[in-house]
């Protein structure tokens, strides 16, 4: 039964990807975004465009565009990005003033990422106990099991498979279902909703529509667990603080974990596999030396920085930011991929993937400050298990197409591809 579920999910993933040809969260569809805003989202293959490094060299806090008197600032420096992301006095994450009622049709577009303290603090406190190492440890055997099962799916389908659908999308999706404690039989429905929300071909409003549908799904899952709490995040929050939280808020928290954790982890798995397919030496050591797994995962997180920019921050007050005058209402965008390549903080040669360095390179791939990724440890657990197991099973795996044929998303906050054809046996 479980195997069937997984195969079906893989099939649904492939159909969805083929049907939608989706382009991630396409900011160009949101008419308020000027073209120049998109530079921090552009890459050449896996690397940010050179204009990003030039912007940092010119000014780590730089005006990117001006629109009806509202400035959009781009932050590409490491220390500068940390300062913005940690500042709860000068900035708000509440996007509603910008999208108006489109995004807030039902009064709430959901997710911790869009809320400010004290509401953010209240909601985050409910979520964090479920992400402690102790609670996450229960997922370790599940993660291994899910990965092994997907490897079997790949082997059965080989010698050529789509790494994205058959492995990279499927693994974090099934892990999040385990995290939330969703019953097996509801997972396909949930998967379809999750895919729809990233397809914004109908414009920003349509994608917000899909967001509210998947939130309704999770709200109903919450209602169903009120009487019989499951062993996952939803059930545990109900058991511990059920009286303090509505189904709507808990559905929103679960939804935020799903939005934050699926596409991001999927992209890091797939793009990371692509890096490793091209790096024979690292791949060989990764599968034979357990102590090498951590450095590879940390460097991969830094190098790929799949969440290219943090959520936009809206200035609440006029203030100075590293010599620039920010006005109330201005938008500040922190380029995490730019910050992670800032040689002033972390030394030279940060443009390349290099897990062999003998000094630790810090990164802010998971953000920084009070909105820092709540699922960072879970993501690391998945990556630490996924890369070595994938290459132990298929040590000679290669891309089945020329890298130039891969359809990298052009304007997506979460960088990635929708399909990655690979040959399992070289
Ligand atoms: C490689 C995988 C991941 C990456 C690169 C990533 C990246 C990020 C980043 C950069 C932020 C902060 C954004 C900002 O400050 O504007 C964030 C927030 C968040 N992430 Fe992740 N994430 C990953 C995996 C996960 C997972 C597995 C989960 C949960 C299952 C998750 C849940 C969240 C949530 C709920 C937030 C909002 C936190 C808050 O606003 O307080 N993420 N993530």
Short mmCIF file of C-alpha atoms and ligand atoms in Angstrom, two decimals:
data_model
loop_
_atom_site.label_atom_id
_atom_site.label_comp_id
_atom_site.label_asym_id
_atom_site.label_seq_id
_atom_site.Cartn_x
_atom_site.Cartn_y
_atom_site.Cartn_z
CA UNK A 1 0.00 0.00 0.00
CA UNK A 2 2.77 2.42 0.94
CA UNK A 3 4.71 1.58 -2.21
CA UNK A 4 1.63 2.19 -4.35
CA UNK A 5 1.13 5.53 -2.68
CA UNK A 6 4.69 6.53 -3.47
CA UNK A 7 4.47 5.39 -7.10
CA UNK A 8 1.23 7.28 -7.54
CA UNK A 9 2.79 10.39 -6.04
CA UNK A 10 5.70 10.12 -8.41
CA UNK A 11 3.26 9.84 -11.30
CA UNK A 12 1.25 12.83 -10.07
CA UNK A 13 4.50 14.80 -9.76
CA UNK A 14 5.46 14.01 -13.35
CA UNK A 15 2.04 14.87 -14.73
CA UNK A 16 1.92 18.10 -12.81
CA UNK A 17 5.35 19.15 -13.98
CA UNK A 18 4.60 18.24 -17.61
CA UNK A 19 1.21 19.93 -17.57
CA UNK A 20 2.06 23.19 -15.95
CA UNK A 21 5.60 23.87 -17.24
CA UNK A 22 5.54 26.04 -14.20
CA UNK A 23 8.06 28.75 -13.58
CA UNK A 24 8.12 28.86 -9.80
CA UNK A 25 6.81 31.98 -8.16
CA UNK A 26 6.95 34.19 -11.23
CA UNK A 27 7.43 37.68 -9.93
CA UNK A 28 7.10 39.18 -13.39
CA UNK A 29 3.40 38.33 -13.23
CA UNK A 30 2.99 40.61 -10.27
CA UNK A 31 2.75 43.90 -12.07
CA UNK A 32 4.19 46.00 -9.27
CA UNK A 33 7.61 44.40 -9.70
CA UNK A 34 9.85 46.43 -12.01
CA UNK A 35 12.13 44.51 -14.35
CA UNK A 36 15.37 45.50 -12.66
CA UNK A 37 14.09 43.91 -9.45
CA UNK A 38 14.55 40.57 -11.17
CA UNK A 39 18.36 40.77 -11.51
CA UNK A 40 18.98 39.11 -8.09
CA UNK A 41 16.85 36.15 -9.27
CA UNK A 42 18.75 35.59 -12.51
CA UNK A 43 21.51 33.04 -12.84
CA UNK A 44 23.81 31.57 -15.40
CA UNK A 45 23.41 27.87 -14.77
CA UNK A 46 23.92 27.52 -11.02
CA UNK A 47 25.70 30.84 -10.46
CA UNK A 48 24.19 34.28 -9.90
CA UNK A 49 24.71 36.66 -12.83
CA UNK A 50 27.94 38.72 -12.56
CA UNK A 51 25.83 41.87 -12.10
CA UNK A 52 25.11 40.74 -8.55
CA UNK A 53 28.80 40.76 -7.57
CA UNK A 54 29.22 44.11 -9.34
CA UNK A 55 26.32 45.54 -7.34
CA UNK A 56 27.97 44.40 -4.08
CA UNK A 57 31.33 45.88 -5.11
CA UNK A 58 29.63 49.19 -5.94
CA UNK A 59 27.47 49.36 -2.81
CA UNK A 60 26.33 46.47 -0.60
CA UNK A 61 23.12 48.45 -0.06
CA UNK A 62 22.08 49.85 -3.43
CA UNK A 63 18.93 51.39 -4.88
CA UNK A 64 17.60 48.93 -7.44
CA UNK A 65 14.53 50.79 -8.65
CA UNK A 66 12.15 53.56 -7.79
CA UNK A 67 8.44 53.26 -8.35
CA UNK A 68 5.93 56.04 -7.65
CA UNK A 69 8.29 57.47 -5.06
CA UNK A 70 8.84 54.10 -3.38
CA UNK A 71 12.43 52.88 -3.53
CA UNK A 72 13.44 49.25 -3.82
CA UNK A 73 16.82 48.60 -2.18
CA UNK A 74 19.02 45.61 -2.87
CA UNK A 75 21.27 44.34 -0.09
CA UNK A 76 24.11 42.09 -1.29
CA UNK A 77 26.57 42.29 1.64
CA UNK A 78 26.68 39.63 4.37
CA UNK A 79 26.83 41.95 7.40
CA UNK A 80 24.36 44.32 5.78
CA UNK A 81 21.84 41.52 5.14
CA UNK A 82 22.21 40.27 8.71
CA UNK A 83 21.55 43.78 10.02
CA UNK A 84 18.32 44.09 8.02
CA UNK A 85 17.04 40.60 8.80
CA UNK A 86 17.63 41.02 12.53
CA UNK A 87 15.98 44.45 12.77
CA UNK A 88 12.42 44.16 14.01
CA UNK A 89 12.11 47.88 14.77
CA UNK A 90 12.73 49.31 11.31
CA UNK A 91 11.10 46.64 9.10
CA UNK A 92 7.85 44.78 8.64
CA UNK A 93 7.23 41.50 6.79
CA UNK A 94 3.53 42.18 6.33
CA UNK A 95 3.03 42.09 2.56
CA UNK A 96 -0.60 43.21 2.64
CA UNK A 97 0.08 46.91 2.16
CA UNK A 98 1.75 46.00 -1.13
CA UNK A 99 -0.61 43.37 -2.57
CA UNK A 100 -3.72 45.03 -1.13
CA UNK A 101 -6.80 42.89 -0.79
CA UNK A 102 -5.77 40.56 -3.65
CA UNK A 103 -3.64 38.49 -1.36
CA UNK A 104 -5.75 39.06 1.65
CA UNK A 105 -9.07 38.00 0.17
CA UNK A 106 -9.94 35.88 3.18
CA UNK A 107 -8.23 38.24 5.56
CA UNK A 108 -5.00 36.27 5.78
CA UNK A 109 -2.42 35.04 3.31
CA UNK A 110 -0.90 32.78 5.91
CA UNK A 111 2.58 31.78 7.00
CA UNK A 112 4.97 32.97 9.65
CA UNK A 113 7.02 34.68 6.97
CA UNK A 114 4.37 37.35 6.45
CA UNK A 115 3.69 38.18 10.11
CA UNK A 116 5.39 40.62 12.48
CA UNK A 117 5.92 40.42 16.25
CA UNK A 118 4.07 40.06 18.56
CA UNK A 119 1.82 37.83 16.37
CA UNK A 120 4.88 36.23 14.79
CA UNK A 121 6.42 35.50 18.20
CA UNK A 122 3.19 33.91 19.45
CA UNK A 123 2.79 31.64 16.41
CA UNK A 124 6.48 30.72 16.12
CA UNK A 125 6.55 29.64 19.78
CA UNK A 126 3.87 27.07 18.99
CA UNK A 127 5.87 25.67 16.11
CA UNK A 128 9.44 25.56 17.42
CA UNK A 129 9.03 22.69 19.95
CA UNK A 130 8.22 20.43 16.97
CA UNK A 131 11.54 21.34 15.35
CA UNK A 132 13.89 20.57 18.24
CA UNK A 133 16.53 17.92 17.59
CA UNK A 134 14.78 15.65 20.07
CA UNK A 135 11.44 15.81 18.27
CA UNK A 136 13.01 15.66 14.82
CA UNK A 137 14.96 12.53 15.75
CA UNK A 138 11.76 10.51 15.40
CA UNK A 139 11.88 11.32 11.67
CA UNK A 140 15.38 9.91 11.06
CA UNK A 141 14.27 6.33 10.28
CA UNK A 142 11.33 7.65 8.24
CA UNK A 143 13.62 9.84 6.13
CA UNK A 144 15.93 6.89 5.43
CA UNK A 145 12.95 4.70 4.56
CA UNK A 146 11.45 7.32 2.22
CA UNK A 147 14.78 7.82 0.45
CA UNK A 148 15.37 4.08 0.02
CA UNK A 149 11.86 3.64 -1.35
CA UNK A 150 12.35 6.41 -3.91
CA UNK A 151 15.69 4.90 -4.92
CA UNK A 152 13.83 1.67 -5.62
CA UNK A 153 11.26 3.56 -7.68
CA UNK A 154 14.13 5.05 -9.69
CA UNK A 155 15.84 1.71 -10.15
CA UNK A 156 12.61 0.06 -11.29
CA UNK A 157 12.01 2.81 -13.84
CA UNK A 158 15.60 3.23 -15.03
CA UNK A 159 17.99 3.40 -16.75
CA UNK A 160 16.71 6.94 -17.47
CA UNK A 161 14.51 8.78 -14.95
CA UNK A 162 13.50 12.30 -13.97
CA UNK A 163 15.47 12.96 -10.80
CA UNK A 164 13.21 15.88 -9.94
CA UNK A 165 9.90 14.01 -9.96
CA UNK A 166 11.15 10.59 -8.87
CA UNK A 167 13.42 11.70 -6.07
CA UNK A 168 13.95 15.40 -5.33
CA UNK A 169 10.27 16.43 -5.16
CA UNK A 170 9.00 13.16 -3.70
CA UNK A 171 11.39 12.90 -0.73
CA UNK A 172 10.72 16.26 1.00
CA UNK A 173 7.01 16.00 0.20
CA UNK A 174 6.72 12.65 1.97
CA UNK A 175 8.92 13.87 4.84
CA UNK A 176 6.65 16.87 5.41
CA UNK A 177 3.60 14.58 5.38
CA UNK A 178 5.32 12.57 8.15
CA UNK A 179 6.27 15.76 10.00
CA UNK A 180 2.70 17.04 9.94
CA UNK A 181 1.22 13.60 10.63
CA UNK A 182 -1.03 13.47 7.55
CA UNK A 183 -2.69 10.11 6.90
CA UNK A 184 -1.50 8.20 3.81
CA UNK A 185 -4.85 8.36 2.06
CA UNK A 186 -4.98 12.17 1.94
CA UNK A 187 -1.51 12.71 0.54
CA UNK A 188 -2.27 12.70 -3.21
CA UNK A 189 -4.91 15.39 -2.82
CA UNK A 190 -2.51 17.48 -0.79
CA UNK A 191 0.26 16.98 -3.32
CA UNK A 192 -1.91 18.28 -6.17
CA UNK A 193 -2.79 21.42 -4.19
CA UNK A 194 0.82 22.03 -3.33
CA UNK A 195 1.80 21.93 -6.98
CA UNK A 196 -0.99 24.30 -8.00
CA UNK A 197 0.19 27.02 -5.66
CA UNK A 198 3.49 27.40 -7.48
CA UNK A 199 1.79 27.61 -10.86
CA UNK A 200 1.11 31.34 -11.12
CA UNK A 201 0.33 31.35 -14.84
CA UNK A 202 -3.04 32.83 -13.85
CA UNK A 203 -1.29 35.75 -12.13
CA UNK A 204 -0.52 36.45 -8.49
CA UNK A 205 -4.17 36.26 -7.42
CA UNK A 206 -4.56 32.69 -8.75
CA UNK A 207 -1.57 31.53 -6.79
CA UNK A 208 -2.90 33.14 -3.65
CA UNK A 209 -6.12 31.23 -4.41
CA UNK A 210 -4.20 27.95 -4.42
CA UNK A 211 -2.54 28.99 -1.16
CA UNK A 212 -5.89 29.41 0.50
CA UNK A 213 -7.11 26.02 -0.86
CA UNK A 214 -4.15 24.15 0.56
CA UNK A 215 -4.58 26.01 3.81
CA UNK A 216 -8.24 24.92 3.90
CA UNK A 217 -7.09 21.33 3.32
CA UNK A 218 -4.74 21.57 6.30
CA UNK A 219 -7.38 23.29 8.41
CA UNK A 220 -9.67 20.32 7.74
CA UNK A 221 -6.82 17.93 8.59
CA UNK A 222 -6.50 19.85 11.88
CA UNK A 223 -10.23 19.58 12.59
CA UNK A 224 -10.07 15.83 11.95
CA UNK A 225 -7.25 15.46 14.48
CA UNK A 226 -9.02 17.38 17.29
CA UNK A 227 -10.69 14.15 18.46
CA UNK A 228 -7.83 11.79 17.62
CA UNK A 229 -4.52 13.67 17.56
CA UNK A 230 -1.90 12.00 15.37
CA UNK A 231 1.79 11.60 16.17
CA UNK A 232 2.89 14.51 13.95
CA UNK A 233 3.21 18.27 14.36
CA UNK A 234 -0.53 18.92 14.05
CA UNK A 235 -1.44 16.29 16.67
CA UNK A 236 1.30 17.37 19.10
CA UNK A 237 0.29 21.04 18.98
CA UNK A 238 -3.33 20.01 19.57
CA UNK A 239 -2.30 17.88 22.56
CA UNK A 240 -0.07 20.53 24.08
CA UNK A 241 -1.77 23.86 23.35
CA UNK A 242 -4.92 22.88 21.49
CA UNK A 243 -7.10 25.30 23.48
CA UNK A 244 -4.91 28.26 22.59
CA UNK A 245 -5.01 27.89 18.83
CA UNK A 246 -7.83 27.84 16.28
CA UNK A 247 -8.03 25.28 13.46
CA UNK A 248 -7.47 28.18 11.09
CA UNK A 249 -4.23 29.31 12.74
CA UNK A 250 -2.90 25.77 13.12
CA UNK A 251 -3.80 25.00 9.48
CA UNK A 252 -1.84 28.14 8.55
CA UNK A 253 1.21 27.09 10.55
CA UNK A 254 1.19 23.63 8.97
CA UNK A 255 0.77 25.25 5.57
CA UNK A 256 3.73 27.56 6.21
CA UNK A 257 5.89 24.55 7.06
CA UNK A 258 4.83 22.92 3.81
CA UNK A 259 5.44 26.01 1.67
CA UNK A 260 8.76 26.67 3.34
CA UNK A 261 10.00 23.12 3.28
CA UNK A 262 8.99 21.41 0.06
CA UNK A 263 10.24 23.28 -2.98
CA UNK A 264 13.33 24.59 -1.15
CA UNK A 265 14.58 21.17 -0.08
CA UNK A 266 13.62 19.63 -3.44
CA UNK A 267 15.70 22.18 -5.33
CA UNK A 268 18.69 21.77 -3.03
CA UNK A 269 18.58 18.00 -3.48
CA UNK A 270 18.36 18.17 -7.28
CA UNK A 271 20.80 21.00 -7.95
CA UNK A 272 23.18 19.52 -5.40
CA UNK A 273 23.03 16.17 -7.21
CA UNK A 274 23.88 18.04 -10.41
CA UNK A 275 26.95 19.60 -8.76
CA UNK A 276 28.05 16.21 -7.45
CA UNK A 277 27.55 14.48 -10.80
CA UNK A 278 30.19 16.88 -12.15
CA UNK A 279 32.64 16.48 -9.26
CA UNK A 280 34.04 12.98 -9.24
CA UNK A 281 36.46 13.52 -6.33
CA UNK A 282 33.86 14.98 -3.94
CA UNK A 283 31.33 12.31 -4.89
CA UNK A 284 33.79 9.49 -4.24
CA UNK A 285 34.77 10.83 -0.82
CA UNK A 286 31.15 11.59 0.10
CA UNK A 287 30.11 7.95 -0.22
CA UNK A 288 33.12 6.51 1.61
CA UNK A 289 33.83 9.06 4.36
CA UNK A 290 30.99 9.90 6.77
CA UNK A 291 32.89 12.84 8.24
CA UNK A 292 32.79 14.51 4.84
CA UNK A 293 28.99 14.63 4.63
CA UNK A 294 28.57 17.74 6.80
CA UNK A 295 31.11 19.90 4.96
CA UNK A 296 29.53 18.91 1.63
CA UNK A 297 26.02 19.74 2.83
CA UNK A 298 27.01 23.11 4.36
CA UNK A 299 29.01 24.16 1.31
CA UNK A 300 26.19 23.00 -0.97
CA UNK A 301 23.67 25.06 1.00
CA UNK A 302 25.93 28.10 0.73
CA UNK A 303 26.85 27.65 -2.91
CA UNK A 304 23.33 26.94 -4.17
CA UNK A 305 21.40 29.34 -1.89
CA UNK A 306 18.19 28.21 -3.56
CA UNK A 307 16.09 30.79 -1.68
CA UNK A 308 17.72 33.58 -3.60
CA UNK A 309 16.22 36.50 -1.69
CA UNK A 310 14.56 36.79 1.70
CA UNK A 311 10.95 37.96 1.86
CA UNK A 312 10.85 41.69 1.10
CA UNK A 313 11.15 43.88 4.19
CA UNK A 314 9.03 47.05 4.32
CA UNK A 315 10.56 50.05 6.07
CA UNK A 316 8.38 51.17 8.98
CA UNK A 317 10.37 54.34 9.66
CA UNK A 318 12.85 56.65 7.92
CA UNK A 319 16.35 55.47 8.80
CA UNK A 320 19.97 55.16 7.66
CA UNK A 321 21.24 51.81 6.42
CA UNK A 322 24.99 51.63 5.90
CA UNK A 323 25.07 55.15 4.50
CA UNK A 324 21.84 54.97 2.49
CA UNK A 325 18.73 56.92 3.44
CA UNK A 326 15.78 54.53 3.61
CA UNK A 327 12.34 56.14 3.67
CA UNK A 328 9.27 54.78 5.43
CA UNK A 329 7.42 52.57 2.89
CA UNK A 330 10.56 51.61 0.93
CA UNK A 331 11.14 47.92 0.17
CA UNK A 332 14.42 46.28 1.15
CA UNK A 333 15.37 43.03 -0.58
CA UNK A 334 18.22 40.97 0.87
CA UNK A 335 20.01 38.84 -1.70
CA UNK A 336 21.02 35.73 0.22
CA UNK A 337 23.00 34.40 -2.75
CA UNK A 338 24.85 37.73 -2.90
CA UNK A 339 25.55 37.77 0.85
CA UNK A 340 26.79 34.17 0.76
CA UNK A 341 29.46 35.16 -1.77
CA UNK A 342 30.65 38.22 0.14
CA UNK A 343 34.43 37.73 0.34
CA UNK A 344 34.72 40.56 2.92
CA UNK A 345 33.17 38.20 5.48
CA UNK A 346 34.14 34.70 4.50
CA UNK A 347 37.35 34.82 2.46
CA UNK A 348 38.20 34.42 -1.22
CA UNK A 349 36.82 32.16 -3.95
CA UNK A 350 33.24 31.98 -2.82
CA UNK A 351 31.96 31.88 -6.38
CA UNK A 352 32.74 28.15 -6.55
CA UNK A 353 31.58 25.02 -4.75
CA UNK A 354 34.50 23.81 -2.66
CA UNK A 355 33.89 21.53 0.35
CA UNK A 356 37.65 20.93 0.74
CA UNK A 357 38.45 24.31 2.30
CA UNK A 358 40.13 24.14 5.69
CA UNK A 359 38.27 27.13 7.12
CA UNK A 360 34.54 27.14 7.86
CA UNK A 361 32.50 29.33 5.52
CA UNK A 362 29.42 30.69 7.22
CA UNK A 363 26.23 31.26 5.27
CA UNK A 364 22.78 32.75 5.66
CA UNK A 365 21.04 30.33 3.32
CA UNK A 366 18.39 29.81 6.02
CA UNK A 367 18.05 33.54 6.67
CA UNK A 368 19.02 35.26 9.89
CA UNK A 369 17.35 36.67 12.99
CA UNK A 370 13.85 36.05 14.24
CA UNK A 371 12.48 34.87 10.86
CA UNK A 372 15.36 32.43 10.38
CA UNK A 373 14.19 29.15 8.86
CA UNK A 374 12.45 27.03 11.46
CA UNK A 375 13.05 23.89 9.36
CA UNK A 376 16.82 24.32 8.89
CA UNK A 377 17.73 21.22 10.91
CA UNK A 378 15.11 19.11 9.17
CA UNK A 379 16.42 20.24 5.78
CA UNK A 380 19.96 19.34 6.86
CA UNK A 381 18.80 15.89 8.01
CA UNK A 382 17.24 15.27 4.60
CA UNK A 383 20.29 16.45 2.66
CA UNK A 384 22.74 14.52 4.84
CA UNK A 385 20.77 11.37 4.14
CA UNK A 386 19.88 12.04 0.50
CA UNK A 387 23.23 12.86 -1.15
CA UNK A 388 25.30 9.87 0.09
CA UNK A 389 22.46 7.37 -0.35
CA UNK A 390 21.74 8.60 -3.87
CA UNK A 391 25.35 8.25 -4.98
CA UNK A 392 25.97 5.02 -3.12
CA UNK A 393 23.10 3.49 -5.09
CA UNK A 394 23.96 5.18 -8.40
CA UNK A 395 27.65 6.16 -8.24
CA UNK A 396 27.92 6.74 -12.01
CA UNK A 397 24.69 8.67 -12.45
CA UNK A 398 24.96 11.43 -15.09
CA UNK A 399 22.70 14.03 -16.64
CA UNK A 400 20.86 12.53 -19.62
CA UNK A 401 20.81 15.90 -21.41
CA UNK A 402 23.28 18.68 -21.97
CA UNK A 403 23.16 21.10 -18.98
CA UNK A 404 22.18 23.88 -21.41
CA UNK A 405 18.95 21.98 -22.12
CA UNK A 406 17.78 22.13 -18.50
CA UNK A 407 14.96 24.64 -18.05
CA UNK A 408 16.18 26.64 -15.07
CA UNK A 409 13.55 28.95 -13.63
CA UNK A 410 14.24 32.48 -14.74
CA UNK A 411 12.43 34.58 -12.18
CA UNK A 412 11.73 32.38 -9.23
CA UNK A 413 12.52 33.20 -5.61
CA UNK A 414 13.31 29.51 -5.18
CA UNK A 415 15.83 28.69 -7.90
CA UNK A 416 15.58 25.32 -9.57
CA UNK A 417 14.38 23.21 -12.47
CA UNK A 418 11.12 21.37 -12.97
CA UNK A 419 12.71 18.32 -14.59
CA UNK A 420 16.18 16.79 -14.52
CA UNK A 421 16.57 13.74 -16.77
CA UNK A 422 19.39 11.50 -15.54
CA UNK A 423 20.97 8.19 -16.64
CA UNK A 424 21.43 6.01 -13.60
CA UNK A 425 24.40 3.99 -14.80
CA UNK A 426 26.57 6.51 -16.59
C1 LIG B 1 17.15 23.70 1.90
C2 LIG B 1 15.96 23.92 2.44
C3 LIG B 1 15.48 25.24 2.96
C4 LIG B 1 15.92 26.51 2.70
C5 LIG B 1 17.08 26.94 1.80
C6 LIG B 1 15.09 27.42 3.48
C7 LIG B 1 15.27 28.79 3.52
C8 LIG B 1 14.53 29.65 4.32
C9 LIG B 1 14.79 31.05 4.47
C10 LIG B 1 15.89 31.83 3.74
C11 LIG B 1 13.89 31.56 5.34
C12 LIG B 1 13.81 32.98 5.89
C13 LIG B 1 13.19 33.92 4.91
C14 LIG B 1 13.19 35.36 5.39
O1 LIG B 1 13.75 35.71 6.43
O2 LIG B 1 12.59 36.17 4.70
C15 LIG B 1 13.02 30.47 5.74
C16 LIG B 1 11.94 30.59 6.59
C17 LIG B 1 11.09 29.54 6.89
N1 LIG B 1 11.26 28.21 6.56
FE1 LIG B 1 12.77 27.44 5.46
N2 LIG B 1 14.16 26.69 4.17
C18 LIG B 1 14.37 25.36 3.90
C19 LIG B 1 13.67 24.29 4.43
C20 LIG B 1 12.59 24.39 5.29
C21 LIG B 1 11.88 23.28 5.86
C22 LIG B 1 12.25 21.81 5.67
C23 LIG B 1 10.84 23.80 6.56
C24 LIG B 1 9.76 23.09 7.35
C25 LIG B 1 9.34 21.88 7.12
C26 LIG B 1 10.90 25.25 6.45
C27 LIG B 1 10.02 26.14 7.03
C28 LIG B 1 10.21 27.50 7.09
C29 LIG B 1 9.31 28.40 7.78
C30 LIG B 1 8.02 28.03 8.53
C31 LIG B 1 9.87 29.70 7.67
C32 LIG B 1 9.31 31.01 8.22
C33 LIG B 1 10.00 31.31 9.54
C34 LIG B 1 9.59 32.63 10.15
O3 LIG B 1 9.19 33.54 9.41
O4 LIG B 1 9.69 32.76 11.39
N3 LIG B 1 11.98 25.56 5.66
N4 LIG B 1 13.45 29.31 5.11
#
